[in-house]
CSV table of C-alpha atoms in Angstrom, one decimal:
chain,number,residue,atom,x,y,z
A,1,MET,CA,119.0,64.7,44.1
A,2,ALA,CA,117.4,67.8,45.6
A,3,ARG,CA,117.0,71.0,43.6
A,4,THR,CA,120.0,73.3,43.8
A,5,ASP,CA,118.4,76.5,42.5
A,6,MET,CA,117.7,79.1,45.2
A,7,MET,CA,114.1,79.8,45.8
A,8,THR,CA,112.7,82.5,48.0
A,9,ASP,CA,109.6,80.5,49.0
A,10,THR,CA,110.8,77.6,51.1
A,11,GLY,CA,107.4,75.9,50.9
A,12,ASP,CA,107.5,75.9,47.1
A,13,HIS,CA,111.1,74.6,47.3
A,14,ILE,CA,110.0,71.6,49.5
A,15,ARG,CA,107.0,70.9,47.3
A,16,LEU,CA,109.2,70.8,44.1
A,17,GLU,CA,111.8,68.6,45.8
A,18,ALA,CA,109.0,66.2,46.7
A,19,ILE,CA,107.9,66.1,43.1
A,20,ASP,CA,111.5,65.6,42.0
A,21,TRP,CA,111.8,62.6,44.3
A,22,ALA,CA,108.4,61.2,43.2
A,23,ILE,CA,109.5,61.4,39.6
A,24,ALA,CA,112.9,59.8,40.3
A,25,THR,CA,111.5,56.9,42.3
A,26,GLN,CA,109.5,55.8,39.3
A,27,HIS,CA,112.6,55.3,37.2
A,28,PRO,CA,113.4,51.6,36.8
A,29,ASP,CA,117.1,52.2,37.6
A,30,PHE,CA,116.4,54.3,40.7
A,31,SER,CA,118.5,53.0,43.6
A,32,ASP,CA,119.0,56.0,46.0
A,33,TRP,CA,116.5,54.8,48.6
A,34,ASP,CA,118.8,55.7,51.4
A,35,GLY,CA,119.1,59.3,50.1
A,36,PHE,CA,115.3,59.4,49.7
A,37,ALA,CA,114.9,58.2,53.4
A,38,ARG,CA,117.4,60.8,54.5
A,39,TRP,CA,115.5,63.5,52.7
A,40,LEU,CA,112.2,62.5,54.4
A,41,GLU,CA,113.9,62.5,57.8
A,42,ALA,CA,115.7,65.8,57.3
A,43,ASP,CA,112.7,68.0,57.9
A,44,PRO,CA,109.2,67.1,59.1
A,45,ARG,CA,107.8,69.3,56.3
A,46,HIS,CA,109.1,66.9,53.8
A,47,THR,CA,106.7,64.2,54.9
A,48,LEU,CA,104.0,66.7,55.2
A,49,ALA,CA,104.6,67.7,51.5
A,50,TYR,CA,103.9,64.1,50.6
A,51,ASP,CA,100.8,64.0,52.7
A,52,GLN,CA,99.4,67.1,51.2
A,53,ALA,CA,100.2,65.8,47.7
A,54,LEU,CA,98.4,62.6,48.5
A,55,ALA,CA,95.4,64.5,49.8
A,56,ALA,CA,95.4,66.6,46.6
A,57,ALA,CA,94.9,63.4,44.6
A,58,GLY,CA,91.2,63.5,45.4
A,59,SER,CA,90.8,66.6,43.2
A,60,VAL,CA,92.3,64.9,40.1
A,61,ALA,CA,88.9,64.5,38.5
A,62,ASP,CA,88.0,68.2,39.1
A,63,LEU,CA,91.3,69.3,37.7
A,64,ALA,CA,90.9,67.2,34.7
A,65,ALA,CA,87.4,68.6,34.1
A,66,GLN,CA,88.8,72.2,34.4
A,67,ALA,CA,91.6,71.4,31.9
A,68,ALA,CA,89.2,69.9,29.4
A,69,PRO,CA,88.4,71.9,26.2
A,70,ALA,CA,86.0,74.7,26.9
A,71,MET,CA,82.4,74.4,25.8
A,72,PRO,CA,81.1,76.9,23.3
A,73,ARG,CA,80.0,80.1,24.9
A,74,ALA,CA,77.7,83.0,24.0
A,75,ALA,CA,79.1,85.7,21.7
A,76,ASN,CA,78.6,88.4,24.3
A,77,ASP,CA,80.7,86.6,26.9
A,78,GLU,CA,83.8,88.5,28.0
A,79,GLU,CA,86.9,87.3,26.0
A,80,VAL,CA,89.8,85.8,28.0
A,81,GLY,CA,93.1,87.1,26.8
A,82,PRO,CA,95.7,84.6,25.4
A,83,ARG,CA,98.1,85.3,28.2
A,84,GLN,CA,95.5,84.5,30.8
A,85,LYS,CA,94.6,81.3,29.0
A,86,THR,CA,98.3,80.3,28.9
A,87,VAL,CA,98.9,81.0,32.6
A,88,ARG,CA,95.7,79.1,33.6
A,89,ARG,CA,96.5,76.2,31.4
A,90,ARG,CA,100.1,75.9,32.8
A,91,TRP,CA,98.8,76.0,36.4
A,92,MET,CA,96.2,73.3,35.7
A,93,ILE,CA,98.7,71.0,34.0
A,94,GLY,CA,101.1,71.5,36.9
A,95,ALA,CA,98.5,70.8,39.5
A,96,LEU,CA,97.2,67.8,37.7
A,97,ALA,CA,100.8,66.4,37.3
A,98,ALA,CA,101.5,66.9,41.0
A,99,SER,CA,98.3,65.1,42.0
A,100,LEU,CA,99.0,62.2,39.7
A,101,LEU,CA,102.5,61.9,41.0
A,102,ALA,CA,101.2,61.7,44.5
A,103,VAL,CA,98.8,59.0,43.5
A,104,ILE,CA,101.4,56.9,41.5
A,105,ALA,CA,104.7,57.6,43.2
A,106,ILE,CA,103.9,57.2,46.9
A,107,PRO,CA,102.3,53.8,46.8
A,108,ALA,CA,105.1,52.6,44.5
A,109,TRP,CA,107.7,53.9,47.0
A,110,GLN,CA,105.9,52.2,49.9
A,111,MET,CA,105.9,48.9,48.0
A,112,ARG,CA,109.5,48.9,47.0
A,113,PRO,CA,112.1,47.1,49.2
A,114,GLN,CA,113.2,49.3,52.1
A,115,PRO,CA,115.3,47.0,54.2
A,116,TYR,CA,116.7,48.0,57.6
A,117,THR,CA,118.4,46.1,60.4
A,118,VAL,CA,117.7,46.0,64.1
A,119,THR,CA,120.6,45.0,66.4
A,120,THR,CA,120.7,44.4,70.1
A,121,ALA,CA,123.7,44.3,72.4
A,122,MET,CA,124.3,41.3,74.7
A,123,GLY,CA,121.9,41.6,77.6
A,124,GLU,CA,119.6,44.0,75.8
A,125,THR,CA,116.1,43.1,74.6
A,126,ARG,CA,113.9,45.1,72.3
A,127,SER,CA,110.2,44.9,71.1
A,128,ILE,CA,109.0,46.0,67.7
A,129,ASP,CA,105.4,46.5,66.8
A,130,LEU,CA,104.7,46.0,63.1
A,131,PRO,CA,102.0,47.9,61.1
A,132,ASP,CA,99.9,44.7,60.8
A,133,GLY,CA,99.6,44.3,64.5
A,134,SER,CA,102.3,41.6,64.8
A,135,MET,CA,105.0,42.0,67.4
A,136,ILE,CA,108.6,40.8,67.5
A,137,VAL,CA,110.6,40.6,70.7
A,138,ILE,CA,114.4,40.5,70.1
A,139,ASN,CA,116.8,39.0,72.6
A,140,GLY,CA,120.3,40.2,73.3
A,141,GLY,CA,123.1,39.8,70.9
A,142,SER,CA,120.8,39.5,67.9
A,143,ARG,CA,120.5,41.0,64.4
A,144,LEU,CA,117.2,41.1,62.6
A,145,GLY,CA,116.5,42.3,59.1
A,146,LEU,CA,113.1,43.9,58.4
A,147,ASP,CA,111.6,45.7,55.4
A,148,ARG,CA,109.3,48.8,55.5
A,149,GLY,CA,108.1,47.9,52.1
A,150,ASN,CA,107.0,44.4,53.2
A,151,PRO,CA,106.0,44.3,56.9
A,152,ARG,CA,105.1,40.6,56.6
A,153,PHE,CA,108.8,39.6,56.3
A,154,ALA,CA,111.8,39.2,58.6
A,155,ARG,CA,115.2,37.8,58.4
A,156,LEU,CA,117.0,36.5,61.5
A,157,GLU,CA,120.7,36.9,60.8
A,158,THR,CA,121.9,35.9,64.2
A,159,GLY,CA,120.5,35.6,67.8
A,160,GLU,CA,117.0,35.0,69.0
A,161,ALA,CA,113.6,36.5,68.4
A,162,LEU,CA,110.0,35.7,69.5
A,163,PHE,CA,107.3,36.3,66.9
A,164,GLU,CA,103.7,37.0,67.7
A,165,VAL,CA,102.0,37.1,64.3
A,166,GLN,CA,98.6,38.4,63.2
A,167,HIS,CA,97.6,35.7,60.8
A,168,ASP,CA,96.5,36.5,57.3
A,169,ALA,CA,96.0,33.5,55.0
A,170,ARG,CA,96.2,35.7,51.9
A,171,ASP,CA,99.6,37.2,53.0
A,172,PRO,CA,101.4,34.8,55.4
A,173,PHE,CA,104.2,36.1,57.6
A,174,VAL,CA,107.6,34.8,56.5
A,175,VAL,CA,110.8,34.5,58.5
A,176,GLU,CA,114.0,33.6,56.8
A,177,ALA,CA,117.1,32.3,58.7
A,178,GLY,CA,119.9,31.3,56.5
A,179,ASP,CA,118.4,28.9,53.9
A,180,VAL,CA,115.5,28.0,56.1
A,181,ARG,CA,112.1,29.6,55.4
A,182,LEU,CA,109.4,29.7,58.1
A,183,VAL,CA,105.8,30.5,57.2
A,184,ASP,CA,103.1,31.2,59.8
A,185,ALA,CA,99.6,29.9,60.1
A,186,GLY,CA,98.3,32.0,62.9
A,187,THR,CA,101.3,31.8,65.2
A,188,ALA,CA,103.5,32.6,68.1
A,189,PHE,CA,106.9,31.1,67.8
A,190,ASN,CA,110.6,31.5,68.9
A,191,VAL,CA,113.6,31.3,66.6
A,192,VAL,CA,117.2,30.9,67.6
A,193,ARG,CA,120.0,31.1,65.1
A,194,THR,CA,123.6,30.4,66.2
A,195,GLY,CA,126.0,30.2,63.2
A,196,SER,CA,124.4,27.7,60.8
A,197,ASP,CA,122.3,26.0,63.6
A,198,LEU,CA,118.6,26.8,63.9
A,199,ASP,CA,116.0,26.1,66.7
A,200,VAL,CA,112.3,26.8,66.1
A,201,ALA,CA,109.7,26.3,68.9
A,202,VAL,CA,106.0,27.0,68.6
A,203,SER,CA,103.7,28.0,71.4
A,204,GLU,CA,100.5,28.9,69.4
A,205,GLY,CA,99.2,28.0,66.0
A,206,VAL,CA,101.3,26.4,63.3
A,207,VAL,CA,104.7,27.1,61.6
A,208,ILE,CA,105.5,25.5,58.3
A,209,VAL,CA,109.2,24.8,57.8
A,210,ASN,CA,110.5,25.1,54.3
A,211,PRO,CA,107.1,24.7,52.5
A,212,GLU,CA,108.8,24.4,49.2
A,213,ARG,CA,111.1,21.5,50.4
A,214,GLU,CA,110.5,19.5,53.5
A,215,ASN,CA,107.2,21.1,54.3
A,216,VAL,CA,107.3,20.2,58.0
A,217,ARG,CA,104.3,21.5,60.0
A,218,LEU,CA,105.1,22.5,63.6
A,219,PRO,CA,101.9,22.9,65.8
A,220,ALA,CA,101.9,24.4,69.2
A,221,GLY,CA,104.1,22.4,71.6
A,222,ARG,CA,106.5,21.2,68.9
A,223,ARG,CA,110.1,22.1,68.2
A,224,ALA,CA,112.5,21.7,65.2
A,225,VAL,CA,116.2,21.8,65.5
A,226,MET,CA,118.4,22.0,62.4
A,227,ALA,CA,122.1,21.4,63.0
A,228,GLY,CA,124.1,23.1,60.2
A,229,ALA,CA,123.2,23.5,56.5
A,230,GLY,CA,121.6,20.4,55.1
A,231,GLY,CA,121.8,18.6,58.5
A,232,GLY,CA,118.2,17.5,58.5
A,233,ILE,CA,115.4,18.4,60.9
A,234,MET,CA,115.1,16.9,64.4
A,235,LEU,CA,111.6,17.2,65.9
A,236,SER,CA,110.7,17.1,69.6
A,237,ASP,CA,108.0,18.2,72.1
A,238,ILE,CA,108.2,21.4,74.2
A,239,ALA,CA,105.8,22.8,76.7
A,240,PRO,CA,104.2,25.8,75.1
A,241,ASP,CA,104.8,27.9,78.2
A,242,GLN,CA,108.6,27.3,77.8
A,243,VAL,CA,108.6,28.9,74.4
A,244,GLY,CA,110.2,32.3,74.7
A,245,SER,CA,110.5,32.0,78.4
A,246,TRP,CA,113.7,34.0,78.2
A,247,ARG,CA,111.5,37.1,78.3
A,248,SER,CA,110.8,36.5,82.0
A,249,GLY,CA,114.5,35.6,82.7
A,250,ARG,CA,113.9,31.8,82.8
A,251,LEU,CA,115.9,29.7,80.3
A,252,SER,CA,114.6,26.2,79.6
A,253,PHE,CA,116.8,23.5,78.0
A,254,ALA,CA,116.0,20.0,76.9
A,255,GLY,CA,119.0,18.0,75.6
A,256,THR,CA,120.7,21.3,74.6
A,257,SER,CA,124.4,21.3,73.9
A,258,LEU,CA,126.5,23.3,76.4
A,259,ALA,CA,127.7,25.5,73.5
A,260,ALA,CA,124.0,26.5,72.8
A,261,VAL,CA,123.4,26.9,76.5
A,262,ALA,CA,126.4,29.3,76.8
A,263,ALA,CA,125.1,31.3,73.8
A,264,ALA,CA,121.7,31.7,75.5
A,265,LEU,CA,123.4,32.8,78.7
A,266,GLU,CA,125.4,35.3,76.7
A,267,ARG,CA,122.3,36.9,75.2
A,268,GLY,CA,120.6,37.2,78.6
A,269,LEU,CA,123.5,38.1,80.9
A,270,GLY,CA,125.4,40.4,78.5
A,271,THR,CA,128.9,38.8,78.9
A,272,ARG,CA,131.1,36.6,76.7
A,273,ILE,CA,130.9,32.9,77.6
A,274,LEU,CA,133.1,30.4,75.9
A,275,VAL,CA,132.9,26.6,76.3
A,276,HIS,CA,135.9,24.3,76.3
A,277,PRO,CA,135.8,22.2,73.1
A,278,SER,CA,136.0,19.0,75.1
A,279,ILE,CA,132.5,19.6,76.6
A,280,ALA,CA,130.9,21.9,74.0
A,281,ALA,CA,128.6,19.1,72.7
A,282,ARG,CA,127.6,17.8,76.1
A,283,PRO,CA,123.8,17.9,76.5
A,284,PHE,CA,122.0,19.7,79.3
A,285,SER,CA,118.4,19.6,80.4
A,286,GLY,CA,117.0,21.9,83.0
A,287,VAL,CA,116.0,25.4,83.9
A,288,VAL,CA,118.3,28.3,84.6
A,289,GLN,CA,117.1,31.5,86.3
A,290,ILE,CA,118.9,34.7,85.1
A,291,SER,CA,116.3,37.4,86.0
A,292,GLY,CA,118.0,40.2,87.8
A,293,ARG,CA,121.4,38.6,87.5
A,294,GLY,CA,124.5,40.1,85.8
A,295,ALA,CA,127.7,38.8,84.4
A,296,GLY,CA,129.0,37.6,87.8
A,297,ALA,CA,126.2,35.0,88.0
A,298,VAL,CA,128.1,32.8,85.5
A,299,ALA,CA,130.3,31.4,88.3
A,300,ALA,CA,127.1,30.4,90.3
A,301,ILE,CA,125.3,29.0,87.3
A,302,ALA,CA,128.2,26.8,86.1
A,303,PRO,CA,127.8,24.1,88.7
A,304,VAL,CA,124.2,23.7,87.7
A,305,LEU,CA,125.5,22.9,84.2
A,306,GLY,CA,128.0,20.4,85.6
A,307,THR,CA,130.8,22.7,84.8
A,308,ARG,CA,133.2,25.2,86.3
A,309,ALA,CA,133.5,28.8,85.2
A,310,VAL,CA,137.0,30.3,84.7
A,311,ARG,CA,137.4,34.0,84.4
A,312,ARG,CA,139.0,35.1,81.1
A,313,ALA,CA,140.2,38.5,79.8
A,314,ASP,CA,137.1,38.8,77.6
A,315,GLY,CA,134.6,37.1,79.8
A,316,TRP,CA,134.2,33.5,81.0
A,317,GLU,CA,135.0,30.0,79.9
A,318,LEU,CA,133.0,26.9,81.0
A,319,VAL,CA,135.3,23.9,81.6
A,320,SER,CA,134.8,20.4,83.0
A,321,ASP,CA,134.3,20.5,86.7
A,322,ASP,CA,137.3,18.2,87.1
A,323,ALA,CA,139.5,20.2,84.8
A,324,LEU,CA,142.8,21.6,86.1
A,325,PRO,CA,142.8,25.3,86.9
């Protein structure tokens, strides 16, 4: 989209490119947001050009006054030549247009959808500070969709994330996970998505689950588990200090299937862990410490789960403790 004509003044070239992009982003059919982002990131001066254009917007009123029709002047005033008038008029119109573009185009760009994805590897965690003061801590093996144009929105595609949200009743924070919509009401909460299953636990404030449908309110110390699409919502209690305890390397489970336990261990230990189908639905309640432990810890953890760990080519498999080798 950038200009192809060669210009000797690089600063002018960048300024004109910035204006070109500002004009393009106002078109209803504009879709090259990735190209626009690449242009912004290609050279620090590109962002500066936008900042300067925005700062120039404050002089719009002055420019408009200068471009207005001249007041009658005394007959003995020095006459300004036609060429000088034309040059000055063109400069004023150009400056006014650039300022107006800065005022109109930049906020419009900032408000348009600008989705991006944050992915973590197994065993990796990552913290993200959002512009509104909220924070998201993402567990290993997770994929989270965010939007620079809407910092009050997140989509958990898979894995686990802890949300510590700055509450704003006029603009509630929304988390989507599959077809489930979670709306905050001054909240810290943990979300786990494994396939079509979802687990939401609240440590502070209130989360509203699917306000347009079930409209279930989860206060601090409550948990909702949704098994599969349309599988209903199962509610239970949870100690607030257990919510998001994976950050400190302590995994707490209450009636959790071994399949879900294995998924949690995968995220924290960074190794593939399968569960034999015959025991995948078996429930487990307890606490497992994984802080400072690596993939080799699976063999030691398995007996705590009432299972045995068998080494496989791509990781481990949990089998019944009385299963044949």
